[in-house]
Coordinates of C-alpha atoms and ligand atoms in Angstrom, one line a residue:
M1 CA -23.6 39.0 -34.6
S2 CA -26.6 41.0 -33.7
D3 CA -28.1 43.6 -36.1
T4 CA -27.9 46.3 -33.5
M5 CA -24.4 45.9 -31.9
P6 CA -21.3 47.7 -33.5
Q7 CA -18.6 45.6 -34.6
D8 CA -16.0 46.5 -32.3
Q9 CA -18.5 45.6 -29.2
Q10 CA -18.9 42.3 -30.8
D11 CA -15.3 41.7 -31.3
Q12 CA -15.0 42.7 -27.5
Q13 CA -17.8 40.2 -26.7
D14 CA -16.4 37.7 -28.9
Q15 CA -13.2 38.0 -26.9
Q16 CA -14.5 38.2 -23.5
H17 CA -16.2 34.9 -24.6
Q18 CA -13.3 33.2 -25.8
Q19 CA -11.3 34.2 -22.4
D20 CA -14.2 32.9 -20.5
R21 CA -14.3 29.3 -22.4
Q22 CA -10.5 29.5 -21.5
K23 CA -11.1 29.5 -17.8
L24 CA -11.7 26.5 -15.6
E25 CA -13.2 27.3 -12.2
S26 CA -12.8 25.0 -9.3
F27 CA -15.7 24.7 -6.2
D28 CA -16.0 23.9 -2.6
P29 CA -18.6 21.1 -3.3
A30 CA -20.2 21.7 0.0
T31 CA -21.0 25.2 -0.7
G32 CA -21.0 26.0 -4.8
D33 CA -18.3 28.7 -4.0
V34 CA -15.5 29.3 -6.6
V35 CA -12.3 28.6 -4.9
G36 CA -10.2 28.8 -7.9
V37 CA -9.5 30.0 -11.3
H38 CA -7.4 28.3 -14.1
A39 CA -6.4 29.2 -17.8
V40 CA -7.0 26.0 -19.5
D41 CA -4.2 24.5 -21.8
D42 CA -5.1 23.6 -25.2
A43 CA -3.4 20.9 -27.5
A44 CA -0.8 23.4 -28.5
S45 CA 0.0 24.5 -24.8
V46 CA 0.0 20.7 -23.6
E47 CA 2.6 19.8 -26.2
A48 CA 4.7 23.3 -24.9
A49 CA 4.6 21.5 -21.5
V50 CA 6.0 17.9 -23.1
A51 CA 8.8 19.6 -25.1
R52 CA 10.2 21.5 -22.2
A53 CA 9.7 18.2 -20.0
R54 CA 11.8 16.7 -23.0
A55 CA 14.2 19.2 -22.5
S56 CA 14.6 18.7 -19.1
A57 CA 14.6 14.9 -19.2
A58 CA 17.9 14.3 -20.0
W59 CA 19.6 16.3 -17.4
W60 CA 17.1 14.5 -14.7
A61 CA 18.1 11.0 -16.1
G62 CA 21.7 12.1 -16.4
I63 CA 22.2 13.1 -12.6
G64 CA 22.0 9.8 -11.6
F65 CA 20.1 7.9 -8.8
D66 CA 21.8 9.7 -5.6
A67 CA 21.3 13.6 -6.9
R68 CA 17.5 12.4 -7.6
A69 CA 17.3 11.0 -4.3
E70 CA 18.4 14.3 -2.9
V71 CA 15.9 16.2 -4.7
L72 CA 13.0 14.1 -4.2
G73 CA 14.4 14.0 0.0
Q74 CA 14.2 18.0 -0.3
W75 CA 10.6 18.2 -2.0
R76 CA 9.5 15.6 0.8
A77 CA 10.6 18.0 3.2
V78 CA 8.9 20.9 1.8
L79 CA 5.6 18.8 1.2
T80 CA 6.0 17.8 5.2
R81 CA 6.5 21.2 6.5
R82 CA 3.4 22.4 4.1
M83 CA 1.0 19.6 4.7
A84 CA -1.4 22.2 6.6
Q85 CA -1.3 24.4 3.6
L86 CA -1.7 21.4 0.9
A87 CA -4.7 19.8 3.1
D88 CA -6.7 23.3 2.9
V89 CA -6.3 23.0 -1.2
V90 CA -7.5 19.5 -0.8
H91 CA -10.5 20.2 1.6
A92 CA -11.4 23.3 -0.4
E93 CA -11.8 21.6 -3.6
T94 CA -12.8 18.1 -2.5
G95 CA -14.5 18.9 0.6
K96 CA -13.2 15.9 2.6
P97 CA -12.1 16.7 6.3
H98 CA -9.1 18.3 6.6
A99 CA -7.3 15.3 8.8
D100 CA -8.4 13.3 6.0
A101 CA -6.2 15.3 3.3
Q102 CA -3.2 15.2 5.7
L103 CA -3.6 11.5 6.0
E104 CA -3.5 10.9 2.1
I105 CA -0.6 13.8 2.0
G106 CA 0.6 11.6 4.7
L107 CA 1.3 8.5 2.8
A108 CA 2.3 10.4 -0.5
I109 CA 5.2 11.5 1.7
D110 CA 6.2 7.9 2.8
H111 CA 6.5 6.5 -0.8
L112 CA 8.4 9.1 -1.6
A113 CA 11.0 8.4 1.3
W114 CA 10.8 4.8 0.0
I115 CA 11.5 5.7 -3.7
G116 CA 14.9 8.0 -3.0
A117 CA 16.0 5.0 -0.7
K118 CA 15.3 2.0 -3.0
A119 CA 15.3 3.4 -6.6
E120 CA 19.0 2.4 -7.2
K121 CA 18.7 -0.8 -5.8
V122 CA 15.6 -1.7 -7.8
L123 CA 16.6 -0.1 -10.9
G124 CA 20.4 0.0 -11.0
R125 CA 22.7 -2.3 -13.0
H126 CA 23.1 -5.6 -11.8
R127 CA 24.9 -8.9 -12.7
V128 CA 22.9 -11.9 -13.7
S129 CA 23.9 -15.5 -14.5
P130 CA 24.9 -15.7 -18.1
G131 CA 23.8 -19.7 -17.7
L132 CA 26.3 -22.7 -19.0
L133 CA 26.0 -22.1 -22.7
L134 CA 27.0 -18.9 -22.9
A135 CA 29.6 -18.9 -19.6
N136 CA 32.3 -17.0 -21.4
H137 CA 29.8 -13.9 -21.1
S138 CA 29.0 -11.7 -18.1
A139 CA 25.4 -10.1 -18.5
S140 CA 23.8 -7.2 -16.7
V141 CA 20.5 -5.7 -16.9
E142 CA 19.1 -2.4 -15.8
Y143 CA 15.8 0.0 -15.9
L144 CA 16.4 3.0 -17.7
P145 CA 13.8 6.0 -17.7
L146 CA 11.5 6.1 -20.7
G147 CA 11.7 10.0 -21.0
V148 CA 8.4 12.0 -20.4
V149 CA 5.7 10.8 -18.5
G150 CA 2.0 11.7 -18.8
V151 CA -0.3 11.4 -15.5
I152 CA -3.8 11.8 -15.7
G153 CA -5.4 11.7 -12.4
P154 CA -9.0 11.8 -10.8
W155 CA -10.0 14.0 -7.6
N156 CA -11.2 11.6 -4.9
Y157 CA -7.6 11.4 -3.5
P158 CA -5.9 14.1 -5.6
V159 CA -2.5 14.0 -3.7
F160 CA -1.9 10.2 -2.9
T161 CA -3.1 8.7 -6.0
P162 CA -1.5 10.6 -8.6
M163 CA 1.7 10.6 -6.7
G164 CA 1.8 6.9 -7.4
S165 CA 2.5 7.7 -10.7
I166 CA 4.4 11.1 -10.6
A167 CA 6.5 10.4 -7.7
Y168 CA 7.5 7.0 -9.1
A169 CA 8.2 8.1 -12.8
L170 CA 10.2 10.9 -11.3
G171 CA 12.1 8.5 -9.2
A172 CA 12.8 6.2 -12.3
G173 CA 14.5 9.4 -14.0
N174 CA 11.6 10.7 -16.3
T175 CA 10.5 14.1 -16.3
V176 CA 6.3 14.2 -16.0
V177 CA 3.5 16.4 -17.3
F178 CA 0.2 15.9 -14.8
K179 CA -3.4 16.8 -15.6
P180 CA -5.2 16.7 -12.6
S181 CA -9.2 16.3 -12.5
E182 CA -11.2 19.4 -13.5
L183 CA -12.1 19.2 -10.0
T184 CA -8.8 19.4 -8.3
P185 CA -6.7 21.6 -10.7
G186 CA -5.4 23.7 -7.7
V187 CA -3.9 20.5 -5.8
G188 CA -2.1 19.9 -9.2
V189 CA -0.7 23.6 -9.7
W190 CA 0.4 23.2 -5.8
L191 CA 2.2 20.0 -6.2
A192 CA 4.1 21.1 -9.4
D193 CA 5.1 24.7 -7.7
S194 CA 6.2 23.0 -4.8
L195 CA 8.8 20.9 -7.0
R196 CA 9.4 23.7 -9.0
E197 CA 10.7 25.6 -5.7
V198 CA 13.2 22.8 -5.1
V199 CA 14.5 22.8 -8.8
P200 CA 13.7 26.1 -10.1
G201 CA 15.7 26.0 -13.6
Q202 CA 14.0 22.5 -14.9
H203 CA 10.9 21.4 -15.8
L204 CA 10.5 18.0 -13.6
L205 CA 6.8 18.0 -12.8
Q206 CA 4.2 20.2 -14.8
T207 CA 0.6 20.4 -14.8
V208 CA -1.6 21.1 -17.7
I209 CA -5.4 22.2 -16.8
G210 CA -8.4 21.4 -18.7
W211 CA -11.2 19.1 -19.5
G212 CA -11.3 15.8 -21.0
E213 CA -9.8 17.4 -24.1
T214 CA -6.7 18.7 -22.3
G215 CA -6.7 14.8 -21.4
T216 CA -7.0 13.8 -24.9
A217 CA -4.1 16.4 -26.2
L218 CA -1.8 14.7 -23.2
C219 CA -2.1 11.3 -24.7
R220 CA -1.5 12.4 -28.3
A221 CA 1.5 14.6 -27.4
D222 CA 4.9 13.4 -27.6
I223 CA 5.2 11.4 -24.5
D224 CA 6.7 8.1 -23.9
K225 CA 4.0 6.4 -21.5
L226 CA 0.5 7.4 -20.2
A227 CA -0.4 6.6 -16.7
F228 CA -4.0 6.6 -16.3
T229 CA -6.1 7.1 -12.7
G230 CA -9.6 7.2 -13.0
S231 CA -13.0 5.2 -14.2
T232 CA -12.8 2.2 -16.2
A233 CA -15.0 4.1 -19.4
T234 CA -12.5 6.8 -19.4
G235 CA -9.1 4.2 -19.3
K236 CA -10.9 2.8 -22.4
K237 CA -11.1 5.9 -24.4
V238 CA -7.4 6.7 -23.0
M239 CA -6.2 3.6 -24.2
A240 CA -7.5 3.8 -27.2
T241 CA -6.6 7.4 -28.2
C242 CA -3.0 6.4 -26.8
A243 CA -3.1 3.5 -29.1
E244 CA -3.0 6.1 -32.2
N245 CA 0.8 6.4 -31.6
L246 CA 1.7 3.3 -29.5
T247 CA 2.4 5.2 -26.4
P248 CA 1.9 2.5 -23.3
V249 CA 0.1 2.7 -20.8
V250 CA -1.1 1.8 -17.3
I251 CA -4.6 2.0 -16.0
E252 CA -5.7 2.5 -12.7
A253 CA -9.7 1.9 -12.8
G254 CA -12.3 1.7 -10.8
G255 CA -13.5 -1.3 -8.4
K256 CA -16.2 -3.4 -6.4
D257 CA -13.9 -4.5 -3.7
A258 CA -15.2 -7.3 -1.2
L259 CA -14.5 -7.4 2.6
I260 CA -15.1 -11.2 3.5
V261 CA -15.8 -12.5 7.4
D262 CA -15.5 -16.0 8.8
E263 CA -16.9 -17.6 11.3
D264 CA -14.0 -17.1 13.5
A265 CA -13.1 -13.5 12.7
D266 CA -12.9 -10.8 15.6
L267 CA -16.2 -9.4 14.4
D268 CA -15.5 -5.9 16.3
A269 CA -12.4 -5.4 13.9
A270 CA -14.4 -6.4 11.1
A271 CA -17.2 -4.1 11.6
E272 CA -14.5 -1.0 12.2
A273 CA -13.0 -2.0 9.1
A274 CA -16.1 -2.2 6.9
A275 CA -17.4 1.2 8.4
W276 CA -14.1 2.8 7.4
G277 CA -13.7 1.0 4.0
A278 CA -17.5 1.9 2.9
F279 CA -17.7 5.4 4.5
S280 CA -14.5 7.1 4.6
N281 CA -14.0 9.7 2.3
A282 CA -17.7 9.6 1.8
G283 CA -17.3 6.0 -0.1
Q284 CA -15.3 7.9 -3.0
T285 CA -12.4 5.7 -2.7
C286 CA -11.4 3.4 -5.7
I287 CA -10.1 0.7 -2.7
G288 CA -13.4 1.2 -0.5
V289 CA -15.3 -1.6 0.8
E290 CA -18.6 -1.7 -1.3
R291 CA -19.9 -5.2 -0.6
V292 CA -19.1 -7.6 2.6
Y293 CA -19.6 -11.3 2.4
V294 CA -20.2 -12.3 6.1
H295 CA -20.7 -16.3 7.4
E296 CA -23.7 -16.8 8.2
K297 CA -23.3 -17.9 11.8
V298 CA -22.3 -14.6 12.5
A299 CA -23.8 -12.5 10.0
D300 CA -26.5 -10.9 12.4
D301 CA -24.0 -10.0 15.2
F302 CA -21.8 -8.5 12.6
I303 CA -24.6 -6.5 10.4
G304 CA -25.6 -5.3 14.2
R305 CA -21.9 -4.1 15.1
L306 CA -21.6 -2.7 11.4
S307 CA -24.9 -0.9 11.8
E308 CA -24.1 0.8 15.3
R309 CA -20.6 2.6 13.5
A310 CA -22.4 3.7 10.4
R311 CA -25.5 5.6 12.7
A312 CA -22.2 7.2 14.3
V313 CA -20.9 8.7 11.4
H314 CA -22.5 11.8 9.4
A315 CA -21.6 13.9 6.3
G316 CA -21.9 17.7 6.4
V317 CA -19.8 20.6 7.4
D318 CA -20.1 20.9 11.2
A319 CA -17.3 20.3 13.4
E320 CA -18.5 16.6 14.3
A321 CA -18.9 15.5 10.6
K322 CA -16.4 12.5 9.8
L323 CA -17.6 12.6 6.1
G324 CA -17.6 15.6 3.8
P325 CA -19.8 16.3 0.5
M326 CA -19.9 14.5 -2.6
T327 CA -17.1 15.7 -4.5
M328 CA -18.8 15.2 -7.9
S329 CA -22.5 16.0 -7.8
S330 CA -23.4 13.8 -10.6
Q331 CA -22.4 10.9 -8.2
L332 CA -25.2 11.7 -5.9
E333 CA -27.4 10.1 -8.5
V334 CA -25.5 6.9 -9.2
V335 CA -25.7 6.2 -5.4
R336 CA -29.7 7.1 -5.0
S337 CA -30.0 4.9 -8.0
H338 CA -27.9 2.0 -6.6
V339 CA -30.0 2.2 -3.2
D340 CA -33.1 2.3 -4.9
D341 CA -32.4 -0.5 -6.9
A342 CA -31.2 -2.7 -4.2
I343 CA -34.4 -2.2 -2.3
A344 CA -37.0 -2.5 -5.2
R345 CA -35.2 -6.3 -5.8
G346 CA -35.9 -7.2 -2.4
G347 CA -33.2 -6.0 -0.3
R348 CA -33.2 -4.1 2.9
A349 CA -31.5 -1.1 4.0
V350 CA -30.9 -1.2 8.0
V351 CA -29.2 2.3 8.1
G352 CA -30.1 4.7 5.9
G353 CA -32.2 4.7 2.7
P354 CA -32.8 6.6 -0.5
E355 CA -33.5 9.5 1.5
S356 CA -30.3 9.5 2.8
V357 CA -28.9 10.7 -0.6
D358 CA -29.7 14.8 -0.9
D359 CA -28.0 17.4 -3.2
R360 CA -24.7 17.7 -2.0
F361 CA -24.2 14.8 0.9
A362 CA -24.8 11.2 1.1
Q363 CA -25.4 9.7 4.8
P364 CA -24.1 6.0 5.5
V365 CA -26.2 3.7 4.0
V366 CA -26.4 -0.2 5.3
L367 CA -27.9 -2.6 2.5
V368 CA -28.2 -6.1 3.3
D369 CA -29.4 -9.5 1.7
V370 CA -29.0 -7.5 -1.7
P371 CA -29.6 -9.9 -4.9
E372 CA -26.3 -10.6 -6.6
D373 CA -27.3 -9.2 -10.0
S374 CA -28.1 -5.8 -8.3
L375 CA -26.5 -2.5 -9.5
A376 CA -25.1 -2.2 -5.6
V377 CA -23.6 -5.2 -6.1
T378 CA -22.2 -5.3 -9.7
E379 CA -21.4 -1.8 -10.6
E380 CA -19.1 0.7 -8.6
T381 CA -21.3 3.0 -6.3
F382 CA -18.5 5.4 -5.2
G383 CA -20.6 6.4 -2.0
P384 CA -21.0 5.7 1.7
T385 CA -23.0 2.7 1.2
V386 CA -22.3 -0.9 1.6
V387 CA -24.1 -4.1 0.6
V388 CA -23.9 -7.1 3.4
N389 CA -24.9 -10.7 2.2
R390 CA -24.7 -13.6 4.1
V391 CA -22.8 -16.8 2.8
G392 CA -22.7 -20.8 4.0
C393 CA -18.8 -20.9 3.7
M394 CA -15.8 -19.5 2.7
D395 CA -15.8 -20.9 -0.6
E396 CA -19.1 -19.3 -1.4
A397 CA -17.7 -15.7 -0.4
V398 CA -14.8 -16.2 -2.5
E399 CA -17.0 -17.3 -5.5
K400 CA -19.0 -14.2 -5.1
A401 CA -16.1 -11.8 -4.6
N402 CA -14.8 -13.0 -7.4
A403 CA -18.0 -12.9 -9.7
G404 CA -17.6 -9.3 -11.0
K405 CA -16.2 -7.6 -13.4
Y406 CA -13.8 -5.5 -11.1
G407 CA -10.5 -7.0 -9.3
L408 CA -8.7 -4.1 -7.6
G409 CA -8.3 -4.6 -3.9
G410 CA -10.2 -6.3 -0.9
A411 CA -10.3 -7.5 2.5
V412 CA -10.7 -10.8 4.5
F413 CA -11.3 -11.2 8.7
S414 CA -10.9 -14.6 9.8
G415 CA -8.9 -16.1 12.7
R416 CA -7.2 -18.9 11.1
R417 CA -7.4 -18.7 7.4
G418 CA -6.9 -15.2 6.3
A419 CA -3.8 -15.8 4.2
E420 CA -5.3 -18.8 2.2
I421 CA -8.4 -17.0 1.5
A422 CA -6.8 -13.9 0.4
R423 CA -4.4 -15.6 -2.0
Q424 CA -7.9 -17.2 -3.7
L425 CA -9.5 -13.8 -4.2
R426 CA -9.2 -12.5 -7.9
S427 CA -7.6 -8.8 -7.2
G428 CA -4.4 -7.1 -7.3
M429 CA -4.3 -6.7 -3.4
T430 CA -6.0 -8.0 -0.4
S431 CA -5.2 -7.1 3.3
V432 CA -5.8 -9.7 6.1
N433 CA -7.4 -8.4 9.2
A434 CA -7.3 -5.0 8.3
V435 CA -8.3 -2.7 5.4
I436 CA -6.6 -1.0 2.7
A437 CA -3.1 -1.7 4.4
F438 CA -1.6 -2.9 1.3
A439 CA -1.8 1.0 -0.3
A440 CA 0.4 2.2 2.9
V441 CA 3.1 -0.4 2.3
P442 CA 5.5 1.4 -0.1
S443 CA 7.4 -2.0 -1.3
L444 CA 4.1 -3.4 -2.1
P445 CA 3.1 -2.8 -6.0
F446 CA -0.6 -1.5 -6.6
G447 CA -2.9 -2.2 -9.4
G448 CA -5.8 -4.5 -10.1
V449 CA -7.0 -7.0 -12.6
G450 CA -9.9 -7.4 -15.3
D451 CA -11.8 -4.0 -15.3
S452 CA -9.8 -2.5 -12.6
G453 CA -6.8 -2.1 -15.2
F454 CA -3.3 -3.5 -15.5
G455 CA -0.1 -2.1 -14.8
R456 CA 1.3 -1.1 -11.4
I457 CA 2.2 1.8 -9.3
H458 CA 4.0 1.5 -5.9
G459 CA 7.0 -0.8 -4.9
A460 CA 9.7 -2.1 -7.0
D461 CA 6.9 -2.8 -9.7
G462 CA 6.1 1.0 -9.9
L463 CA 9.3 1.8 -10.2
K464 CA 9.7 -0.6 -13.2
E465 CA 6.8 0.4 -14.8
F466 CA 8.0 3.8 -15.8
T467 CA 11.1 2.3 -17.3
Y468 CA 12.3 -0.1 -20.2
A469 CA 14.9 -3.1 -19.5
K470 CA 18.2 -2.6 -21.3
A471 CA 19.9 -5.8 -21.0
V472 CA 23.9 -6.2 -22.1
T473 CA 26.2 -9.0 -22.3
R474 CA 29.7 -8.7 -22.9
Q475 CA 32.1 -11.5 -24.1
R476 CA 35.0 -11.6 -21.6
M477 CA 36.7 -14.9 -23.4
K478 CA 36.7 -16.8 -26.4
P479 CA 34.2 -19.3 -26.3
V480 CA 35.0 -23.2 -26.2
L481 CA 32.3 -24.1 -29.0
N482 CA 31.3 -20.9 -31.1
L483 CA 27.7 -21.2 -31.9
T484 CA 27.4 -17.6 -33.9
T485 CA 30.0 -18.4 -37.0
F486 CA 29.4 -19.7 -40.4
E487 CA 32.7 -21.7 -39.7
R488 CA 30.6 -24.1 -37.3
T489 CA 31.3 -27.7 -38.2
E490 CA 29.6 -30.9 -38.1
E491 CA 31.4 -32.1 -34.9
Q492 CA 30.7 -29.0 -33.4
D493 CA 27.0 -29.2 -33.8
T494 CA 27.1 -33.0 -32.3
L495 CA 29.0 -31.3 -29.4
F496 CA 26.3 -28.9 -28.8
A497 CA 23.7 -31.8 -29.1
T498 CA 24.8 -33.7 -26.7
M499 CA 25.6 -30.8 -24.1
L500 CA 21.9 -29.7 -24.5
T501 CA 21.2 -33.5 -24.0
A502 CA 23.2 -33.6 -20.9
L503 CA 21.8 -30.4 -19.8
H504 CA 18.0 -30.9 -20.4
G505 CA 17.4 -34.2 -21.6
R506 CA 16.5 -36.1 -18.6
A507 CA 13.8 -35.6 -16.5
S508 CA 14.1 -34.7 -12.7
Q509 CA 12.9 -36.7 -9.8
I510 CA 10.0 -34.2 -9.4
G511 CA 9.3 -34.6 -13.0
K512 CA 8.9 -38.2 -12.9
R513 CA 6.0 -37.7 -10.3
P514 CA 2.3 -38.0 -11.7
L515 CA 1.1 -34.5 -12.0
R516 CA -2.1 -35.6 -9.8
E517 CA 0.3 -36.1 -6.8
R518 CA 2.2 -33.0 -7.6
V519 CA -0.8 -30.9 -7.8
A520 CA -1.9 -32.3 -4.5
A521 CA 1.2 -31.8 -2.8
V522 CA 0.7 -28.2 -3.7
R523 CA -2.7 -27.8 -2.6
E524 CA -1.3 -29.3 0.9
K525 CA 1.3 -26.8 0.8
R526 CA -0.9 -24.0 0.9
R527 CA -3.3 -25.1 3.2
G528 CA -0.3 -25.4 5.6
Ligands
LIG1 P1 -12.7 10.0 -14.9 O1 -12.7 8.9 -15.2 O2 -14.2 10.7 -14.9 O3 -11.4 11.0 -14.9 C1 -10.4 10.8 -14.9 C2 -9.4 11.7 -15.5 O4 -9.6 11.8 -16.8 C3 -9.8 12.8 -15.5 O5 -8.5 14.2 -15.2 C4 -10.3 13.5 -16.3 O6 -10.5 15.0 -16.6 C5 -9.6 12.6 -17.3 N1 -10.5 12.6 -18.8 C6 -11.7 12.7 -18.9 N2 -11.9 12.0 -20.3 C7 -11.1 12.0 -20.8 C8 -10.2 11.6 -22.0 N3 -11.4 11.6 -23.2 N4 -9.2 11.7 -22.5 C9 -8.3 11.7 -21.3 N5 -8.4 12.1 -20.3 C10 -9.9 12.2 -20.1 O7 -12.4 9.5 -13.3 P2 -12.8 10.5 -11.9 O8 -12.1 11.7 -11.7 O9 -14.6 10.2 -11.8 O10 -12.6 9.4 -10.8 C11 -13.2 8.3 -10.1 C12 -12.8 7.0 -10.5 O11 -11.4 6.7 -10.4 C13 -13.6 5.8 -10.1 O12 -13.8 4.8 -11.1 C14 -12.5 5.3 -9.2 O13 -12.6 4.0 -8.8 C15 -10.8 5.3 -9.8 N6 -9.8 5.6 -9.3 C16 -9.1 4.2 -9.5 C17 -7.8 4.5 -8.8 C18 -6.9 3.5 -8.7 O14 -5.8 3.3 -8.4 N7 -7.4 2.2 -9.3 C19 -7.7 5.0 -7.4 C20 -8.6 6.5 -7.3 C21 -9.5 6.3 -8.2 P3 -11.6 15.9 -15.9 O15 -12.2 15.7 -14.7 O16 -11.3 17.1 -16.4 O17 -13.3 15.3 -16.8

């Protein structure tokens, strides 16, 4: 306390300070203007939100698939009717063009429709064969909701990305507590409010606001699973915190996706896809194209076509700008350092260069012939830059694409060998002759390997991710051979051994073929 200030004035100032600390402002990254002010949730209010979610979880799980589909359908209709309004909030907090905001909202709506239509088919109880040994039983499996799911999301696609967890967790019968990025709290609040309008009396989706501490509090709260999307470094922290209570996690982390261009590829299509994949959303896309490996026979031609497209787009706030500002200003320094490092190591910038990065915007940069150990090749840049390196053959392209620590998505452009090359890429998802197409197919799982994380959102796998499998057997008639009794006789044991020998004791015809021949046959089949 200062010597001169009266106590009540000091108290007032402390109280004001406390109130100030408990507010989180979101900004328009193009101008720095404040676009929203939100009260921060501390550990106690996160726990209270989780308790409310818990109270609604039994109701939501109990109403069944049809009623849940009805609710999700109504929510989908609200999102669709108010798409422009939500896109305004996304635009204000991320700076991305309104049309791009609409695109990500549209994709999330399409996923919601799939969930409503398919959840029961994927998760509902179904019979399975009990097998010969337990032929006197019936057997069934169903996938039951976990309870309350915590979702922590990033800012780059503040609707589409977290909805990959939120909508699938809800569709599987869980309630959700969502912590949006500190940069996009308004989007999170808008989403939760819109679902509350459809189901006013229940806490199906709540938003908790704050920085990393709020996320940590959500990890420590009484949740049944945590779905995290964000950087690999934060993913590790989230996993460590969740481990304290053995809370399971899904980690959707960063990427360094490669696009491969074969000598017989449609070069215009490949250049268009590379430009969109690398520069759209100002390069702030986890499944964006950050590297291209192009066959040396067509490399110059491809680089020319890509450069033309790179020069045709720019970042800004004018009506012609196809790219917005960098949402998180600290990323600008990362982008600049990767470009500097690539050039210092002998790479060439054929479009843009270090001067393309200012204090709010980054313009497209095309780097060629960049050493494979450069930061621009090994680390996630998350800006509108792309590295194009030449390869002598597709095996070399695959080897280089697979060399990094990430394994999220990727793309292949090839006339004849697209599917074959795609299957060799060590990543969760690959598009052939297109870019990021897999994200827009609701029935396909989305997720990565290695430093890109584990677990899946989207599709049947994404629904199952937020459930536990419940297996039930029912004895229908007395067994011919009762194996689970202490009254089992020696004769019965002999009969059991005879049955097993008959079932599993003889090698099948294919089993008799030498291993070498079988491997060769599988390879041949894959090539075909
Ligand atoms: P961050 O890892 O910085 O943050 C992600 C979220 O975690 C934010 O809500 C953040 O809150 C929160 N958080 C931060 N610290 C903690 C903590 N200690 N405990 C719990 N939560 C915490 O990622 P960005 O928001 O910068 O997003 C960009 C990253 O996301 C990129 O690496 C990108 O590749 C990846 N990403 C991955 C996707 C995928 O599906 N695989 C999709 C989209 C993006 P706060 O913002 O308040 O710090």
